[in-house]
Coordinates of C-alpha atoms in Angstrom, one line a residue:
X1 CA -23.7 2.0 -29.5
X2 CA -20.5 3.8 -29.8
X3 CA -17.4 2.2 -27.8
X4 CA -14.5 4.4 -26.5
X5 CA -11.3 2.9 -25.6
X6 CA -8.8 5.3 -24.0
X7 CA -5.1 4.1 -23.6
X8 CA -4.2 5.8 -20.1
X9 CA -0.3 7.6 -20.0
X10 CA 1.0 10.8 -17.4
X11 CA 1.2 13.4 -20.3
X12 CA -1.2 12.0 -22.7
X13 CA -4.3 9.7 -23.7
X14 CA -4.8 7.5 -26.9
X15 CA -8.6 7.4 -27.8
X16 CA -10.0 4.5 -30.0
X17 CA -13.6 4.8 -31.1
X18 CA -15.6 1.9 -32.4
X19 CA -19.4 1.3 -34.1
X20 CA -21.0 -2.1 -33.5
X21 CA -19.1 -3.6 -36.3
X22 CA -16.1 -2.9 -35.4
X23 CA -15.4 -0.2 -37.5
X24 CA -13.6 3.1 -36.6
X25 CA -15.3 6.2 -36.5
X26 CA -11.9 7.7 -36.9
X27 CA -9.2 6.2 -39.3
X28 CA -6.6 6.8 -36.7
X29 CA -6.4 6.4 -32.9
X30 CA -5.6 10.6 -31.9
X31 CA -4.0 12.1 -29.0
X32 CA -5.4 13.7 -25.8
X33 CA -3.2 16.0 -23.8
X34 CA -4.1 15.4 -19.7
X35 CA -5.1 19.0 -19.8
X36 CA -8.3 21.1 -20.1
X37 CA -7.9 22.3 -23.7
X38 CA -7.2 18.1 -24.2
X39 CA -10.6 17.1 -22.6
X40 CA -12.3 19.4 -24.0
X41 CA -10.9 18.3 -27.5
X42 CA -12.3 14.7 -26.6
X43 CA -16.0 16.3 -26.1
X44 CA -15.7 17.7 -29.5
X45 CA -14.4 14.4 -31.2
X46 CA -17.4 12.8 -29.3
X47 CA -19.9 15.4 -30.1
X48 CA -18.7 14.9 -34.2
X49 CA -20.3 11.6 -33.5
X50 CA -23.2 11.9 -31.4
X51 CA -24.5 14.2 -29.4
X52 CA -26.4 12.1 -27.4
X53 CA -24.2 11.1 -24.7
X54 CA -26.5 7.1 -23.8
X55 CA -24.8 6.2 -27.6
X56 CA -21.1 5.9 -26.2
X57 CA -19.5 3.5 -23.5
X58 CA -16.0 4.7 -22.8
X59 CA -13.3 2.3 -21.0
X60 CA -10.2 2.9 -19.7
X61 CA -7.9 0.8 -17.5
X62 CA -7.5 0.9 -13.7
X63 CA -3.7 1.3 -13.9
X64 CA -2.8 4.2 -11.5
X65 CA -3.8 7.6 -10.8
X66 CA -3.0 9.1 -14.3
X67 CA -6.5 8.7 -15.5
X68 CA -8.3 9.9 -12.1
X69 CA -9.0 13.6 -13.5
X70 CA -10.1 12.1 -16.8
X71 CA -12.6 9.6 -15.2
X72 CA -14.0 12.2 -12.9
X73 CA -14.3 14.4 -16.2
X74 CA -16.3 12.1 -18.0
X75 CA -18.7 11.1 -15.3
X76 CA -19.7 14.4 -14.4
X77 CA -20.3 15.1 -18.2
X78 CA -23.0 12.4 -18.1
X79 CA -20.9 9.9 -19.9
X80 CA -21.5 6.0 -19.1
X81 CA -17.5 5.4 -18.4
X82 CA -16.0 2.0 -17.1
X83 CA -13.3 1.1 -15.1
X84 CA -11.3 -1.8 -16.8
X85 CA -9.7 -4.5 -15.0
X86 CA -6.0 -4.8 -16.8
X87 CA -5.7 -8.6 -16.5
X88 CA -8.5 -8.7 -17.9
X89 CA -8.0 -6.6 -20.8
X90 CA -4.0 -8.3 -21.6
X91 CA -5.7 -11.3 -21.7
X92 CA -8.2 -10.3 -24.1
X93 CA -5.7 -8.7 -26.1
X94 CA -3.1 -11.4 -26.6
X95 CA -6.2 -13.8 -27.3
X96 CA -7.5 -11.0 -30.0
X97 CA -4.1 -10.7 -31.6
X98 CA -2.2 -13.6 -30.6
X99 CA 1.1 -12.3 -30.7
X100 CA 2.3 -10.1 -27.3
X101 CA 2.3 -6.9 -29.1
X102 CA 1.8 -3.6 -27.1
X103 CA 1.7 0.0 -28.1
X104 CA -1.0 2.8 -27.2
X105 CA -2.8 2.4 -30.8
X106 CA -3.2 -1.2 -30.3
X107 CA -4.0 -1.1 -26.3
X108 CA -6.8 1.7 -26.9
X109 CA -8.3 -0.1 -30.0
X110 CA -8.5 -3.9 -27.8
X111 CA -10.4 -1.5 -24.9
X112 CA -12.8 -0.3 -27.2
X113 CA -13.3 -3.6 -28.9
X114 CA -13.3 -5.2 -25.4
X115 CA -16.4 -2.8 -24.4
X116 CA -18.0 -3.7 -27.8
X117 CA -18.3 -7.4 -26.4
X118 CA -19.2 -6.5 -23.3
X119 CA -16.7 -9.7 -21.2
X120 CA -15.6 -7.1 -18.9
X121 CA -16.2 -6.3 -15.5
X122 CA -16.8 -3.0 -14.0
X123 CA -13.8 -2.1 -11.8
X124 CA -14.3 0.2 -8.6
X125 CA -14.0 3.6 -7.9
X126 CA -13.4 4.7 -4.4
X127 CA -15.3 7.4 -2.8
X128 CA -13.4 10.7 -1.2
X129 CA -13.2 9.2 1.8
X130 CA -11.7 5.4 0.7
X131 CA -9.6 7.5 -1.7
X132 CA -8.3 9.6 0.9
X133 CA -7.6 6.9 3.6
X134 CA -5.3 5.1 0.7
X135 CA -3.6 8.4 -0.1
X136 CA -2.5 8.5 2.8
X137 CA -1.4 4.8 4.2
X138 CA 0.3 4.7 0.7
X139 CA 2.5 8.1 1.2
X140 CA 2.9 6.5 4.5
X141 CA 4.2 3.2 3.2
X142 CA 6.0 5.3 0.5
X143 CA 7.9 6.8 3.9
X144 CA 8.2 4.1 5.8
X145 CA 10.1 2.6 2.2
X146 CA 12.6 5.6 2.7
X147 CA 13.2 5.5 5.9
X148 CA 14.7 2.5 5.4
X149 CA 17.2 3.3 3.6
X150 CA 18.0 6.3 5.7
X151 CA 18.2 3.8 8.9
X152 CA 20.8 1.2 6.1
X153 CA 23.0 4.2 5.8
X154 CA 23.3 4.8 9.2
X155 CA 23.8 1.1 9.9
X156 CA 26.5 1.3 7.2
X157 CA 28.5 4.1 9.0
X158 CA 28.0 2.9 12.4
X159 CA 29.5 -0.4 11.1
X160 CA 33.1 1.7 10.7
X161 CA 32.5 4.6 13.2
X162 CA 31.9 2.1 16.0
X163 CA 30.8 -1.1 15.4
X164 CA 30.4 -2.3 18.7
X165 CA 27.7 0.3 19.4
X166 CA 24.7 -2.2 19.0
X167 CA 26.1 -4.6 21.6
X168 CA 25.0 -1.6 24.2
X169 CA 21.5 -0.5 22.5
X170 CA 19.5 -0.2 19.8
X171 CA 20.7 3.0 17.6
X172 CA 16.7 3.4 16.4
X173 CA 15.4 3.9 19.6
X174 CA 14.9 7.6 21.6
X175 CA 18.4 6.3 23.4
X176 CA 20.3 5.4 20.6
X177 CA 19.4 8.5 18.5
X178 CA 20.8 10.8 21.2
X179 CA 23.7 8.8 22.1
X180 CA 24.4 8.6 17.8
X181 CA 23.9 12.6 17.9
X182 CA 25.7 13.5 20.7
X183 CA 29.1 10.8 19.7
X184 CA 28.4 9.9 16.2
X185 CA 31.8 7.8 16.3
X186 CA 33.9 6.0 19.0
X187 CA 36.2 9.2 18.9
X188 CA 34.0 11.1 19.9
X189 CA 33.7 9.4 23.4
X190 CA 37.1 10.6 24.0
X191 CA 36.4 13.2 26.7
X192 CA 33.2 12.1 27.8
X193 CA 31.7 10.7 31.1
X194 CA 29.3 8.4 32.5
X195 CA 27.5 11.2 34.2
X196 CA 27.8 13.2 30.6
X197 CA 26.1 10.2 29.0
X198 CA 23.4 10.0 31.2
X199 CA 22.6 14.0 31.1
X200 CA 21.8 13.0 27.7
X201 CA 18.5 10.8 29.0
X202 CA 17.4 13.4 31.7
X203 CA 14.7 14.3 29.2
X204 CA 13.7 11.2 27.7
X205 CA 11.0 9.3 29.2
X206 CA 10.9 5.6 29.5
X207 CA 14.5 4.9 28.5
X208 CA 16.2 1.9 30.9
X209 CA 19.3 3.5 29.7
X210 CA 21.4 2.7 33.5
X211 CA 25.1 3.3 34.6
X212 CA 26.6 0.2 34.0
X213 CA 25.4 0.9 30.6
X214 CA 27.2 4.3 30.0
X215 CA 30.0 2.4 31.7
X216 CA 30.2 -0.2 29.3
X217 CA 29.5 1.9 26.1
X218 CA 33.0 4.3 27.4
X219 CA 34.8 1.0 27.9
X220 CA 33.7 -0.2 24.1
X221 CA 34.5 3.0 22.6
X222 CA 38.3 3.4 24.1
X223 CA 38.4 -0.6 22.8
X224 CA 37.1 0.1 19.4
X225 CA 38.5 -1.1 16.1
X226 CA 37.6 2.0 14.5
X227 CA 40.2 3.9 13.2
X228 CA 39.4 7.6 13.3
X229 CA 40.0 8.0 9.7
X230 CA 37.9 10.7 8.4
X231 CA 36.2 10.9 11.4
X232 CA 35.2 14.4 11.8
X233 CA 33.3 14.1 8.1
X234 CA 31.6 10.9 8.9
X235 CA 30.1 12.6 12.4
X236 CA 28.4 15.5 9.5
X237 CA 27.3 12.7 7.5
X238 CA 25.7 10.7 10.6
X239 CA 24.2 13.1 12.0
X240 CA 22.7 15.0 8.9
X241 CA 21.1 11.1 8.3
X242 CA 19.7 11.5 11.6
X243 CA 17.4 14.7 11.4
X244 CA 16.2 13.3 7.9
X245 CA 15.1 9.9 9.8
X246 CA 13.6 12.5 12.7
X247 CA 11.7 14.3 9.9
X248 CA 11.0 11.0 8.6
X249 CA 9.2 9.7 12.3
X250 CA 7.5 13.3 12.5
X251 CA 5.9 12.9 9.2
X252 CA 4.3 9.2 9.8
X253 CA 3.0 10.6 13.4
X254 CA 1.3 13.1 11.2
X255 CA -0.3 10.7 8.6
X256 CA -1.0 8.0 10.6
X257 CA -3.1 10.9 12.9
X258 CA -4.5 11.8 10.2
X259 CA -5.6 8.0 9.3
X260 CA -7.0 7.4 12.5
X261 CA -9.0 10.5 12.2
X262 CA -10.3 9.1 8.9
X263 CA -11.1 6.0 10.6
X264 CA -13.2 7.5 13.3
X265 CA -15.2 9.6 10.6
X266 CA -15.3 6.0 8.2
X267 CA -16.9 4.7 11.6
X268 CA -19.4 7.4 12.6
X269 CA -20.5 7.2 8.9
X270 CA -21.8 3.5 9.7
X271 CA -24.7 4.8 12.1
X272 CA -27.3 6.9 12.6
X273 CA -27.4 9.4 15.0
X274 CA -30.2 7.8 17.1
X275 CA -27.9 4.4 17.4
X276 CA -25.1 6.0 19.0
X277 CA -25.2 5.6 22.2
X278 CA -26.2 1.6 21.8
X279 CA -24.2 0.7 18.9
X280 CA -20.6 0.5 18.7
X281 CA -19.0 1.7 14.9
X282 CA -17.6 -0.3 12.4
X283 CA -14.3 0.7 13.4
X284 CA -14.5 0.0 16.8
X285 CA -15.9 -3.5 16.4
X286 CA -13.0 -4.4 14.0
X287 CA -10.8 -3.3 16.9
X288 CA -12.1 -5.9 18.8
X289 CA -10.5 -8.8 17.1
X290 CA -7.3 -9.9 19.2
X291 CA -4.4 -8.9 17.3
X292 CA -5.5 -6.6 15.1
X293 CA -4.5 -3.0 14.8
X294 CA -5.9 0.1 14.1
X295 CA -3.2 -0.1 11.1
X296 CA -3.5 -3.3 9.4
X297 CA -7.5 -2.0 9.3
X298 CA -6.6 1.2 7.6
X299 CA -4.6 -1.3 5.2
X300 CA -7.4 -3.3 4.6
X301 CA -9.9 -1.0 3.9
X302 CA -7.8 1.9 2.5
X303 CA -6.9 -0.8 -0.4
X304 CA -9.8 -2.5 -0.7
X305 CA -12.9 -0.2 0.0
X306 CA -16.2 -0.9 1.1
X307 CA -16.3 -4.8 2.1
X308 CA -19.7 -5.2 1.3
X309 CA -19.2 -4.9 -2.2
X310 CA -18.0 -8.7 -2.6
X311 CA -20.9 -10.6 -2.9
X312 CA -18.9 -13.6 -1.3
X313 CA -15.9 -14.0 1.0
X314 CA -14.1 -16.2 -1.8
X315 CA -14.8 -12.6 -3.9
X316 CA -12.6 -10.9 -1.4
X317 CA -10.0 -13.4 -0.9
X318 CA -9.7 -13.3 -4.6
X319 CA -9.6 -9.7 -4.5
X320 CA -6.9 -9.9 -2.2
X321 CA -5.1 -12.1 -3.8
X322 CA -4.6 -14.6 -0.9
X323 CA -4.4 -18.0 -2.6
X324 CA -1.4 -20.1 -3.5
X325 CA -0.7 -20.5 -7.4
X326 CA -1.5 -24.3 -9.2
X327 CA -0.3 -25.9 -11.5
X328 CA -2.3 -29.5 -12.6
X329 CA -2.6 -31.6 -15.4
X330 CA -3.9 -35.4 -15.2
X331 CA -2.4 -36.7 -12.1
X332 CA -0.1 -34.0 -11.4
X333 CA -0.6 -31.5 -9.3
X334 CA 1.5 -28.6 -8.1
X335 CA 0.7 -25.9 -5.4
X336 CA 2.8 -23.1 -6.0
X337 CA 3.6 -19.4 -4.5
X338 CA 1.4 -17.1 -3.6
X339 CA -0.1 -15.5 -6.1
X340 CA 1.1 -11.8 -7.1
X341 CA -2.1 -11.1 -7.4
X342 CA -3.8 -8.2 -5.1
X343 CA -2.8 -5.7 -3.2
X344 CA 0.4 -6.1 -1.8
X345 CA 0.2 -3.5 1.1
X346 CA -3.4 -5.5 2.2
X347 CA -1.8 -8.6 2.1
X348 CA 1.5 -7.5 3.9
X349 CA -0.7 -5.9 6.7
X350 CA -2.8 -9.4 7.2
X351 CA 0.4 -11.5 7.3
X352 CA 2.2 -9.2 9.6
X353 CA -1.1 -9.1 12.0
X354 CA -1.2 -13.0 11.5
X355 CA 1.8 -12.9 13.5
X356 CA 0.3 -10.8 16.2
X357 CA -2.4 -13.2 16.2
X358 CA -0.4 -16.1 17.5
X359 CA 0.2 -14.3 20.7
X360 CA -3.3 -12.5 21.2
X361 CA -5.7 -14.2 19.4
X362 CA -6.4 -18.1 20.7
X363 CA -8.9 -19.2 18.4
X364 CA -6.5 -18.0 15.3
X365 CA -3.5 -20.1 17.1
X366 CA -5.2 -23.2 17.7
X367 CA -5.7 -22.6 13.1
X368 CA -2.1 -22.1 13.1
X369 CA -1.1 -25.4 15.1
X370 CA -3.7 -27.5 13.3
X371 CA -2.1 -26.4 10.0
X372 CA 1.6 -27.3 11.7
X373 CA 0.5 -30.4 12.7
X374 CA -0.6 -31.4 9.4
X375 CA 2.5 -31.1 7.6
X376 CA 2.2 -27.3 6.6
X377 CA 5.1 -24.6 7.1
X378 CA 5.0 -22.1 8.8
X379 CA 5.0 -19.5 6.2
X380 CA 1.6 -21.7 4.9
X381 CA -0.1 -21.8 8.3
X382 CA 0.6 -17.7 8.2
X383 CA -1.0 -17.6 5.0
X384 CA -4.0 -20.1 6.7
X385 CA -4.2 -17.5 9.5
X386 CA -4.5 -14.3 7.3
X387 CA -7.1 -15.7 5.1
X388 CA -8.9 -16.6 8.3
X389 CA -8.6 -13.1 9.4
X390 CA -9.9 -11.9 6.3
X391 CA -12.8 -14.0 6.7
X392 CA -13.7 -12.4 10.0
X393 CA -12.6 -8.6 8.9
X394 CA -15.3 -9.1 6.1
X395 CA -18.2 -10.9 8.0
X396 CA -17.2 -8.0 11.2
X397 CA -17.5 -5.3 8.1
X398 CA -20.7 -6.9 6.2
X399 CA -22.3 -7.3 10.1
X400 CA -21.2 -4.6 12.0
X401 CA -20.5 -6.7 14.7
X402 CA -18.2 -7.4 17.4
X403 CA -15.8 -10.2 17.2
X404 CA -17.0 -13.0 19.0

């Protein structure tokens, strides 16, 4: 058996190839360029050794999306390829070399040597449809990451232009951005009205935006500390910050359409035609835990794919990394953090519904309050709660059942 370890970059790949004894087949690791001409140079180098392709087992790590095309390459050229865990692989590495040494050379040879004694374990590729519901909650969370700092620079100029604006409303709701627009400073309240102000709501639905309001916000900007100074180039700057964080809320209504379109298909796909009418889908019976929304689902299964591939729920929990570090030696024992381990967007999503669940989901309260009353804090009876609601997202997934 031939073992191919390919060090994973953006503009380039480092190959390693090794015989059963550990010897290279060639005397230097060489380059492949992320391109066609680069692939098909790899087929040749492989070919040089064996034509057979059941003689090679090729690894590379799961580190990002840089070695997607190359993967997909390989697999449909009838190769046997392997998708590497990286902890697993550093660890084998510093254990192999025992020094913390890292360079492409090195980290392609320890994969190929790493295949050779087969210790690994398989990682997971996602199918279209996983790999497109991910896409997207990540360029969603990738927005939702900007938009934040659009909404801080905002905050930073209303703190000068007119400070006491937040005492009146929220300057991130529908009323807030068209007050903000329409008087993006104190100053400009100068010449305005109550019945002005509320012209501005005539459109917007929903608002509680009253009279006594508008009355108050005139009275607040004639009493404002705010200076004026620079006044007319801080209303450009305010409102220019305020179409990009428009653009911003367009494009997450788009994507998270767009998810929940995915989710409906994800669900459909759980059934045959015939159990249709009888059966509810996946999706809808992981809608029915209290507390739960269609988003923290699309974060769950977006970043962790099919469910039913953990053979255990202590599998997924690992996966997910939602277990507190330790530290024990003798008589001592320490419970640390939580470990870093996972995916952070799954694990945001759980804890953030965990916090939903207090108010909408009984049996996940009456967890959280036995964990309080024994001592726990309250960011550890969270962290109960979302492993909890892990448990039942799995067994709901593995079952296709209804929360109960």
């Amino acid at each position: 058996m031939k073992y191919v370890g390919i060090d994973i970059a953006k503009d380039f790949h480092v190959v390693t190839i090794v015989d059963e004894n550990e010897v290279k087949y060639y005397k230097k690791a060489f380059r492949v360029i992320n391109s066609s001409d680069g692939y098909k140079f790899l087929l040749e180098k492989l070919d040089n050794i064996s034509t057979n392709k059941n003689d090679f087992i090729i690894g590379l790590e799961a580190t990002g999306i840089y070695g997607e095309n190359l993967l997909e390459f390989l697999k449909v050229q009838g190769y046997n390829v392997k998708l590497l865990n990286p902890y697993q692989t550093k660890n084998y590495r510093e254990q192999r070399t025992m020094k913390r040494v890292k360079n492409d050379n090195i980290d392609s040879h320890m994969i190929a040597l790493f295949l050779k004694e087969d210790r690994y374990s398989s990682g997971y590729v996602t199918d279209d449809e996983y790999q497109g519901l991910r896409t997207l909650y990540r360029n969603r969370d990738s927005i939702m990451l900007d938009m934040k700092d659009v909404k801080k620079r905002i905050l930073t100029n209303l703190a000068v232009t007119f400070p006491e604006f937040e005492y009146i409303t929220n300057p991130f709701t529908n009323t807030g951005l068209a007050l903000l627009d329409k008087y993006p400073t104190a100053h400009h309240y100068k010449h305005s009205s109550v019945d002005r102000i509320m012209k501005l709501f005539s459109h917007i639905q929903g608002n509680n935006f009253n009279r006594d309001k508008a009355l108050k916000l005139l009275e607040l900007s004639r009493e404002s500390i705010y200076s004026g100074k620079a006044k007319d180039s801080r209303a450009i700057a305010i409102r220019s910050t305020i179409r990009l964080l428009r653009m911003y809320l367009s494009e997450i209504d788009i994507i998270e359409a767009e998810i929940l379109s995915l989710l409906d298909k994800k669900g459909i796909n759980q059934q045959t035609l015939d159990e249709l009418p009888t059966k509810n889908s996946l999706i809808d019976n992981l809608k029915t835990i209290p507390g739960v929304s269609e988003k923290t689902i699309a974060a769950v299964i977006s970043e962790c794919g099919d469910l039913t591939r953990f053979p255990s729920i202590s599998k997924f929990i690992g996966y997910l990394g939602l277990f507190p570090t330790e530290n024990s030696s003798g008589n001592s024992k320490h419970i640390g953090h939580l470990s870093k381990r996972g995916s952070p967007l799954a694990k945001h999503a759980l804890y953030m519904s965990a916090v939903s669940c207090l108010i909408h989901n009984t049996q996940l309260k009456q967890l959280y309050d036995t964990k309080r009353s024994q001592g726990k804090s309250k960011k550890e009876a969270l962290i109960a709660v979302s492993r909890k609601l892990a448990t039942i997202i799995y067994a709901i997934f593995k079952y296709n059942t209804p929360y109960n």
